[in-house]
Amino acid sequence: DAGVIQSPRHEVTEMGQEVTLRCKPISGHNSLFWYRQTMMRGLELLIYFNNNVPIDDSGMPEDRFSAKMPNASFSTLKIQPSEPRDSAVYFCASSRDGYNEQFFGPGTRLTVL
Amino acid sequence: DQQVKQNSPSLSVQEGRISILNCDYTNSMFDYFLWYKKYPAEGPTFLISISSIKDKNEDGRFTVFLNKSAKHLSLHIVPSQPGDSAVYFCVNGSSNTGKLIFGQGTTLQVKP
């Protein structure tokens, strides 16, 4: 099993640009989570999906952030427009259901200049 | 307001000795607790968990203790090995919501 796959691994962009992060969960997992890790706030949950449906997006910082899960094998996290304070490592995780062990991807390190 | 607190940002231990990582939480609604380990440039990986109805769970060199009355969780690693050097996250979970709340992490260094 390839595990959770995230792309890109690193992204450097300029303020104001649109950024799209991608995630492929483990096959057979029906819950998907997006996290952000920063020095100040640690690892925080942004949004999670169950069976492709967003269940809780209370952690999404503001309207510039949006996430979609068009099918069971793909999800995107989009930031538009990006700002320097969005610089962080973004992790995607999946689980068989919402209450079991979550498996994390390697993360995408985003730098907004 | 941090719901899960790991007050020690770092810990250094000699190889072969015991490592004890501590965690305090504030929300009694959590009904299971986990520890995740993270190496640089990798995502966190699950290490061990405990249900709120238990006070101890052991898996090889790793033991997690839960004191519900004190809202305190600890992870014991014995004997510690250099490969255990990583960041350890204390995590609280709710079976009602499926959400995990992470602590800030403790960086463990095990010296040979």
PDB file of C-alpha atoms in Angstrom:
ATOM      1  CA  ASP A   1       0.000   0.000   0.000  1.00  0.00           C
ATOM      2  CA  ALA A   2       1.413   3.392  -1.006  1.00  0.00           C
ATOM      3  CA  GLY A   3      -0.042   5.204   1.950  1.00  0.00           C
ATOM      4  CA  VAL A   4      -1.510   8.675   1.752  1.00  0.00           C
ATOM      5  CA  ILE A   5      -0.056  10.573  -1.182  1.00  0.00           C
ATOM      6  CA  GLN A   6       0.282  14.339  -1.203  1.00  0.00           C
ATOM      7  CA  SER A   7       1.462  16.641  -3.950  1.00  0.00           C
ATOM      8  CA  PRO A   8       3.369  18.772  -4.323  1.00  0.00           C
ATOM      9  CA  ARG A   9       5.850  18.121  -1.500  1.00  0.00           C
ATOM     10  CA  HIS A  10       7.058  21.690  -1.638  1.00  0.00           C
ATOM     11  CA  GLU A  11       5.385  24.786  -3.025  1.00  0.00           C
ATOM     12  CA  VAL A  12       6.803  28.299  -3.182  1.00  0.00           C
ATOM     13  CA  THR A  13       4.515  30.999  -4.460  1.00  0.00           C
ATOM     14  CA  GLU A  14       4.007  34.725  -4.312  1.00  0.00           C
ATOM     15  CA  MET A  15       1.393  36.511  -2.294  1.00  0.00           C
ATOM     16  CA  GLY A  16      -1.891  36.752  -4.148  1.00  0.00           C
ATOM     17  CA  GLN A  17      -1.420  33.599  -6.168  1.00  0.00           C
ATOM     18  CA  GLU A  18      -3.760  30.625  -6.037  1.00  0.00           C
ATOM     19  CA  VAL A  19      -2.391  27.483  -4.425  1.00  0.00           C
ATOM     20  CA  THR A  20      -3.852  23.988  -4.795  1.00  0.00           C
ATOM     21  CA  LEU A  21      -2.716  21.116  -2.624  1.00  0.00           C
ATOM     22  CA  ARG A  22      -3.669  17.558  -3.537  1.00  0.00           C
ATOM     23  CA  CYS A  23      -4.251  14.396  -1.587  1.00  0.00           C
ATOM     24  CA  LYS A  24      -4.936  10.771  -2.436  1.00  0.00           C
ATOM     25  CA  PRO A  25      -6.129   8.819   0.607  1.00  0.00           C
ATOM     26  CA  ILE A  26      -5.474   5.155   1.254  1.00  0.00           C
ATOM     27  CA  SER A  27      -7.789   2.979  -0.791  1.00  0.00           C
ATOM     28  CA  GLY A  28     -10.770   1.816   1.243  1.00  0.00           C
ATOM     29  CA  HIS A  29     -10.561   4.653   3.751  1.00  0.00           C
ATOM     30  CA  ASN A  30     -13.741   6.677   3.919  1.00  0.00           C
ATOM     31  CA  SER A  31     -12.616   9.597   6.087  1.00  0.00           C
ATOM     32  CA  LEU A  32     -10.167  12.278   5.019  1.00  0.00           C
ATOM     33  CA  PHE A  33      -8.658  15.079   7.076  1.00  0.00           C
ATOM     34  CA  TRP A  34      -6.687  18.218   6.235  1.00  0.00           C
ATOM     35  CA  TYR A  35      -4.331  19.618   8.895  1.00  0.00           C
ATOM     36  CA  ARG A  36      -1.992  22.591   9.054  1.00  0.00           C
ATOM     37  CA  GLN A  37       1.160  22.713  11.162  1.00  0.00           C
ATOM     38  CA  THR A  38       2.777  25.987  12.190  1.00  0.00           C
ATOM     39  CA  MET A  39       5.246  26.916  14.890  1.00  0.00           C
ATOM     40  CA  MET A  40       2.719  29.121  16.621  1.00  0.00           C
ATOM     41  CA  ARG A  41      -0.379  26.919  16.533  1.00  0.00           C
ATOM     42  CA  GLY A  42       1.032  23.436  16.195  1.00  0.00           C
ATOM     43  CA  LEU A  43      -0.963  20.826  14.292  1.00  0.00           C
ATOM     44  CA  GLU A  44      -4.552  21.923  13.791  1.00  0.00           C
ATOM     45  CA  LEU A  45      -7.453  20.317  11.956  1.00  0.00           C
ATOM     46  CA  LEU A  46      -8.810  22.401   9.094  1.00  0.00           C
ATOM     47  CA  ILE A  47     -11.581  20.215   7.683  1.00  0.00           C
ATOM     48  CA  TYR A  48     -12.617  16.618   7.443  1.00  0.00           C
ATOM     49  CA  PHE A  49     -14.739  14.567   5.075  1.00  0.00           C
ATOM     50  CA  ASN A  50     -16.661  11.373   5.586  1.00  0.00           C
ATOM     51  CA  ASN A  51     -17.735   9.482   2.468  1.00  0.00           C
ATOM     52  CA  ASN A  52     -16.716  12.522   0.389  1.00  0.00           C
ATOM     53  CA  VAL A  53     -19.008  14.856   2.341  1.00  0.00           C
ATOM     54  CA  PRO A  54     -17.550  17.703   4.428  1.00  0.00           C
ATOM     55  CA  ILE A  55     -18.494  17.038   8.052  1.00  0.00           C
ATOM     56  CA  ASP A  56     -16.695  19.767   9.954  1.00  0.00           C
ATOM     57  CA  ASP A  57     -14.963  22.772   8.413  1.00  0.00           C
ATOM     58  CA  SER A  58     -14.834  24.848  11.565  1.00  0.00           C
ATOM     59  CA  GLY A  59     -11.050  24.853  11.450  1.00  0.00           C
ATOM     60  CA  MET A  60     -10.821  26.505   8.037  1.00  0.00           C
ATOM     61  CA  PRO A  61      -9.205  29.884   8.737  1.00  0.00           C
ATOM     62  CA  GLU A  62     -11.244  32.054   6.390  1.00  0.00           C
ATOM     63  CA  ASP A  63     -13.014  32.202   3.066  1.00  0.00           C
ATOM     64  CA  ARG A  64      -9.733  32.160   1.184  1.00  0.00           C
ATOM     65  CA  PHE A  65      -9.505  28.467   2.043  1.00  0.00           C
ATOM     66  CA  SER A  66     -11.670  25.851   0.361  1.00  0.00           C
ATOM     67  CA  ALA A  67     -11.551  22.064   0.171  1.00  0.00           C
ATOM     68  CA  LYS A  68     -13.229  19.565  -2.092  1.00  0.00           C
ATOM     69  CA  MET A  69     -13.476  15.827  -2.337  1.00  0.00           C
ATOM     70  CA  PRO A  70     -15.008  14.983  -5.712  1.00  0.00           C
ATOM     71  CA  ASN A  71     -14.518  11.245  -5.226  1.00  0.00           C
ATOM     72  CA  ALA A  72     -13.229   8.720  -2.728  1.00  0.00           C
ATOM     73  CA  SER A  73      -9.680   8.820  -4.055  1.00  0.00           C
ATOM     74  CA  PHE A  74      -8.947  12.509  -4.372  1.00  0.00           C
ATOM     75  CA  SER A  75      -9.176  15.736  -2.401  1.00  0.00           C
ATOM     76  CA  THR A  76      -7.893  19.273  -2.876  1.00  0.00           C
ATOM     77  CA  LEU A  77      -7.226  22.161  -0.537  1.00  0.00           C
ATOM     78  CA  LYS A  78      -7.192  25.504  -2.281  1.00  0.00           C
ATOM     79  CA  ILE A  79      -6.003  28.882  -1.031  1.00  0.00           C
ATOM     80  CA  GLN A  80      -7.022  31.894  -3.086  1.00  0.00           C
ATOM     81  CA  PRO A  81      -5.494  34.414  -2.747  1.00  0.00           C
ATOM     82  CA  SER A  82      -2.534  33.162  -0.741  1.00  0.00           C
ATOM     83  CA  GLU A  83      -0.840  35.280   1.932  1.00  0.00           C
ATOM     84  CA  PRO A  84       2.545  34.983   3.674  1.00  0.00           C
ATOM     85  CA  ARG A  85       0.825  33.908   6.915  1.00  0.00           C
ATOM     86  CA  ASP A  86      -0.450  30.810   5.105  1.00  0.00           C
ATOM     87  CA  SER A  87       3.109  29.481   5.045  1.00  0.00           C
ATOM     88  CA  ALA A  88       3.017  26.151   6.861  1.00  0.00           C
ATOM     89  CA  VAL A  89       3.154  22.406   6.373  1.00  0.00           C
ATOM     90  CA  TYR A  90      -0.195  21.013   5.281  1.00  0.00           C
ATOM     91  CA  PHE A  91      -0.944  17.381   6.036  1.00  0.00           C
ATOM     92  CA  CYS A  92      -3.622  15.134   4.673  1.00  0.00           C
ATOM     93  CA  ALA A  93      -4.704  12.054   6.629  1.00  0.00           C
ATOM     94  CA  SER A  94      -7.207   9.270   6.087  1.00  0.00           C
ATOM     95  CA  SER A  95      -8.871   6.613   8.181  1.00  0.00           C
ATOM     96  CA  ARG A  96     -11.205   3.644   7.646  1.00  0.00           C
ATOM     97  CA  ASP A  97     -13.855   5.530   9.483  1.00  0.00           C
ATOM     98  CA  GLY A  98     -13.785   8.696  11.517  1.00  0.00           C
ATOM     99  CA  TYR A  99     -12.917   6.978  14.757  1.00  0.00           C
ATOM    100  CA  ASN A 100      -9.931   4.860  13.988  1.00  0.00           C
ATOM    101  CA  GLU A 101      -6.231   5.498  13.586  1.00  0.00           C
ATOM    102  CA  GLN A 102      -5.491   8.231  11.087  1.00  0.00           C
ATOM    103  CA  PHE A 103      -2.719   7.699   8.548  1.00  0.00           C
ATOM    104  CA  PHE A 104      -0.868  10.838   7.544  1.00  0.00           C
ATOM    105  CA  GLY A 105       0.741  11.773   4.280  1.00  0.00           C
ATOM    106  CA  PRO A 106       4.245  13.291   4.149  1.00  0.00           C
ATOM    107  CA  GLY A 107       2.881  16.820   4.000  1.00  0.00           C
ATOM    108  CA  THR A 108       3.219  19.778   1.642  1.00  0.00           C
ATOM    109  CA  ARG A 109       5.517  22.557   2.767  1.00  0.00           C
ATOM    110  CA  LEU A 110       4.007  25.822   1.509  1.00  0.00           C
ATOM    111  CA  THR A 111       5.969  29.058   1.416  1.00  0.00           C
ATOM    112  CA  VAL A 112       4.178  32.231   0.392  1.00  0.00           C
ATOM    113  CA  LEU A 113       6.557  35.101  -0.323  1.00  0.00           C
TER     114      LEU A 113
ATOM    115  CA  ASP B   1      -7.050  28.023  24.418  1.00  0.00           C
ATOM    116  CA  GLN B   2      -5.075  24.813  24.263  1.00  0.00           C
ATOM    117  CA  GLN B   3      -7.143  21.770  25.108  1.00  0.00           C
ATOM    118  CA  VAL B   4      -4.159  19.427  25.069  1.00  0.00           C
ATOM    119  CA  LYS B   5      -1.005  20.612  26.781  1.00  0.00           C
ATOM    120  CA  GLN B   6       2.457  19.145  26.579  1.00  0.00           C
ATOM    121  CA  ASN B   7       4.387  21.393  28.898  1.00  0.00           C
ATOM    122  CA  SER B   8       7.812  20.010  28.095  1.00  0.00           C
ATOM    123  CA  PRO B   9       8.873  21.048  24.596  1.00  0.00           C
ATOM    124  CA  SER B  10      11.921  18.782  24.764  1.00  0.00           C
ATOM    125  CA  LEU B  11      13.356  15.833  26.657  1.00  0.00           C
ATOM    126  CA  SER B  12      16.795  14.254  26.551  1.00  0.00           C
ATOM    127  CA  VAL B  13      17.382  10.698  27.786  1.00  0.00           C
ATOM    128  CA  GLN B  14      20.278   8.283  27.754  1.00  0.00           C
ATOM    129  CA  GLU B  15      19.926   5.120  25.682  1.00  0.00           C
ATOM    130  CA  GLY B  16      18.557   2.237  27.762  1.00  0.00           C
ATOM    131  CA  ARG B  17      16.874   4.490  30.313  1.00  0.00           C
ATOM    132  CA  ILE B  18      13.189   5.282  30.613  1.00  0.00           C
ATOM    133  CA  SER B  19      11.586   8.175  28.721  1.00  0.00           C
ATOM    134  CA  ILE B  20       8.459   9.685  30.254  1.00  0.00           C
ATOM    135  CA  LEU B  21       6.393  12.113  28.228  1.00  0.00           C
ATOM    136  CA  ASN B  22       3.528  13.910  29.903  1.00  0.00           C
ATOM    137  CA  CYS B  23       0.306  15.472  28.733  1.00  0.00           C
ATOM    138  CA  ASP B  24      -2.606  17.289  30.373  1.00  0.00           C
ATOM    139  CA  TYR B  25      -6.011  17.868  28.838  1.00  0.00           C
ATOM    140  CA  THR B  26      -8.941  20.060  29.756  1.00  0.00           C
ATOM    141  CA  ASN B  27     -11.966  18.641  27.929  1.00  0.00           C
ATOM    142  CA  SER B  28     -13.633  15.653  29.604  1.00  0.00           C
ATOM    143  CA  MET B  29     -15.613  14.884  26.444  1.00  0.00           C
ATOM    144  CA  PHE B  30     -12.673  13.071  24.898  1.00  0.00           C
ATOM    145  CA  ASP B  31     -13.130   9.323  25.152  1.00  0.00           C
ATOM    146  CA  TYR B  32      -9.931   8.048  23.675  1.00  0.00           C
ATOM    147  CA  PHE B  33      -6.341   9.179  23.721  1.00  0.00           C
ATOM    148  CA  LEU B  34      -3.442   8.550  21.400  1.00  0.00           C
ATOM    149  CA  TRP B  35       0.243   9.190  20.982  1.00  0.00           C
ATOM    150  CA  TYR B  36       1.676   9.940  17.563  1.00  0.00           C
ATOM    151  CA  LYS B  37       5.344  10.066  16.630  1.00  0.00           C
ATOM    152  CA  LYS B  38       6.809  12.316  13.958  1.00  0.00           C
ATOM    153  CA  TYR B  39      10.188  12.226  12.254  1.00  0.00           C
ATOM    154  CA  PRO B  40      11.464  15.255  10.278  1.00  0.00           C
ATOM    155  CA  ALA B  41      10.005  15.619   6.786  1.00  0.00           C
ATOM    156  CA  GLU B  42       7.429  12.907   7.466  1.00  0.00           C
ATOM    157  CA  GLY B  43       3.824  12.900   8.596  1.00  0.00           C
ATOM    158  CA  PRO B  44       2.895  11.832  12.118  1.00  0.00           C
ATOM    159  CA  THR B  45       2.473   8.089  12.638  1.00  0.00           C
ATOM    160  CA  PHE B  46       0.257   6.381  15.172  1.00  0.00           C
ATOM    161  CA  LEU B  47       2.090   4.871  18.130  1.00  0.00           C
ATOM    162  CA  ILE B  48      -0.346   3.741  20.804  1.00  0.00           C
ATOM    163  CA  SER B  49      -3.810   4.552  22.101  1.00  0.00           C
ATOM    164  CA  ILE B  50      -5.965   4.077  25.174  1.00  0.00           C
ATOM    165  CA  SER B  51      -9.693   4.180  25.745  1.00  0.00           C
ATOM    166  CA  SER B  52     -11.082   6.366  28.502  1.00  0.00           C
ATOM    167  CA  ILE B  53     -12.390   3.249  30.285  1.00  0.00           C
ATOM    168  CA  LYS B  54      -8.846   1.973  30.853  1.00  0.00           C
ATOM    169  CA  ASP B  55      -5.953   3.337  32.853  1.00  0.00           C
ATOM    170  CA  LYS B  56      -3.085   1.533  31.135  1.00  0.00           C
ATOM    171  CA  ASN B  57      -2.224   0.110  27.746  1.00  0.00           C
ATOM    172  CA  GLU B  58       1.046  -1.569  26.887  1.00  0.00           C
ATOM    173  CA  ASP B  59       2.619  -2.383  23.534  1.00  0.00           C
ATOM    174  CA  GLY B  60       6.155  -3.653  23.679  1.00  0.00           C
ATOM    175  CA  ARG B  61       8.455  -0.924  24.964  1.00  0.00           C
ATOM    176  CA  PHE B  62       5.620   1.609  24.989  1.00  0.00           C
ATOM    177  CA  THR B  63       3.086   2.048  27.788  1.00  0.00           C
ATOM    178  CA  VAL B  64       0.443   4.731  28.046  1.00  0.00           C
ATOM    179  CA  PHE B  65      -1.083   5.633  31.404  1.00  0.00           C
ATOM    180  CA  LEU B  66      -4.334   7.547  31.817  1.00  0.00           C
ATOM    181  CA  ASN B  67      -5.397   9.322  35.002  1.00  0.00           C
ATOM    182  CA  LYS B  68      -8.893  10.600  34.261  1.00  0.00           C
ATOM    183  CA  SER B  69      -9.412  12.316  37.581  1.00  0.00           C
ATOM    184  CA  ALA B  70      -6.265  14.361  37.022  1.00  0.00           C
ATOM    185  CA  LYS B  71      -6.884  14.665  33.260  1.00  0.00           C
ATOM    186  CA  HIS B  72      -3.345  13.497  32.752  1.00  0.00           C
ATOM    187  CA  LEU B  73      -1.793  11.162  30.216  1.00  0.00           C
ATOM    188  CA  SER B  74       1.752   9.853  30.041  1.00  0.00           C
ATOM    189  CA  LEU B  75       3.822   7.753  27.661  1.00  0.00           C
ATOM    190  CA  HIS B  76       6.620   5.570  28.983  1.00  0.00           C
ATOM    191  CA  ILE B  77       9.285   4.201  26.686  1.00  0.00           C
ATOM    192  CA  VAL B  78      11.577   1.630  28.212  1.00  0.00           C
ATOM    193  CA  PRO B  79      14.265   0.967  27.300  1.00  0.00           C
ATOM    194  CA  SER B  80      14.743   4.052  25.156  1.00  0.00           C
ATOM    195  CA  GLN B  81      16.617   3.653  21.893  1.00  0.00           C
ATOM    196  CA  PRO B  82      18.277   6.252  19.644  1.00  0.00           C
ATOM    197  CA  GLY B  83      15.684   5.453  16.942  1.00  0.00           C
ATOM    198  CA  ASP B  84      13.004   6.720  19.316  1.00  0.00           C
ATOM    199  CA  SER B  85      14.324  10.256  18.835  1.00  0.00           C
ATOM    200  CA  ALA B  86      11.382  12.136  17.323  1.00  0.00           C
ATOM    201  CA  VAL B  87       8.582  14.540  18.146  1.00  0.00           C
ATOM    202  CA  TYR B  88       5.809  12.930  20.186  1.00  0.00           C
ATOM    203  CA  PHE B  89       2.286  14.307  20.039  1.00  0.00           C
ATOM    204  CA  CYS B  90      -0.322  13.702  22.686  1.00  0.00           C
ATOM    205  CA  VAL B  91      -3.701  13.482  20.962  1.00  0.00           C
ATOM    206  CA  ASN B  92      -7.250  13.509  22.290  1.00  0.00           C
ATOM    207  CA  GLY B  93     -10.059  11.966  20.304  1.00  0.00           C
ATOM    208  CA  SER B  94     -13.833  11.974  20.378  1.00  0.00           C
ATOM    209  CA  SER B  95     -15.773   9.009  19.034  1.00  0.00           C
ATOM    210  CA  ASN B  96     -18.774  11.323  18.672  1.00  0.00           C
ATOM    211  CA  THR B  97     -17.079  13.645  16.211  1.00  0.00           C
ATOM    212  CA  GLY B  98     -14.123  11.648  14.915  1.00  0.00           C
ATOM    213  CA  LYS B  99     -11.907  14.669  15.468  1.00  0.00           C
ATOM    214  CA  LEU B 100      -8.391  14.529  16.881  1.00  0.00           C
ATOM    215  CA  ILE B 101      -6.905  17.378  18.896  1.00  0.00           C
ATOM    216  CA  PHE B 102      -3.120  17.478  18.953  1.00  0.00           C
ATOM    217  CA  GLY B 103      -0.836  18.834  21.638  1.00  0.00           C
ATOM    218  CA  GLN B 104       2.133  20.985  20.704  1.00  0.00           C
ATOM    219  CA  GLY B 105       4.516  18.038  20.808  1.00  0.00           C
ATOM    220  CA  THR B 106       7.586  17.061  22.815  1.00  0.00           C
ATOM    221  CA  THR B 107      10.902  16.517  21.065  1.00  0.00           C
ATOM    222  CA  LEU B 108      12.610  13.446  22.494  1.00  0.00           C
ATOM    223  CA  GLN B 109      16.313  12.942  22.020  1.00  0.00           C
ATOM    224  CA  VAL B 110      17.782   9.590  23.034  1.00  0.00           C
ATOM    225  CA  LYS B 111      21.543   9.782  23.305  1.00  0.00           C
ATOM    226  CA  PRO B 112      23.685   6.717  22.564  1.00  0.00           C
TER     227      PRO B 112
END
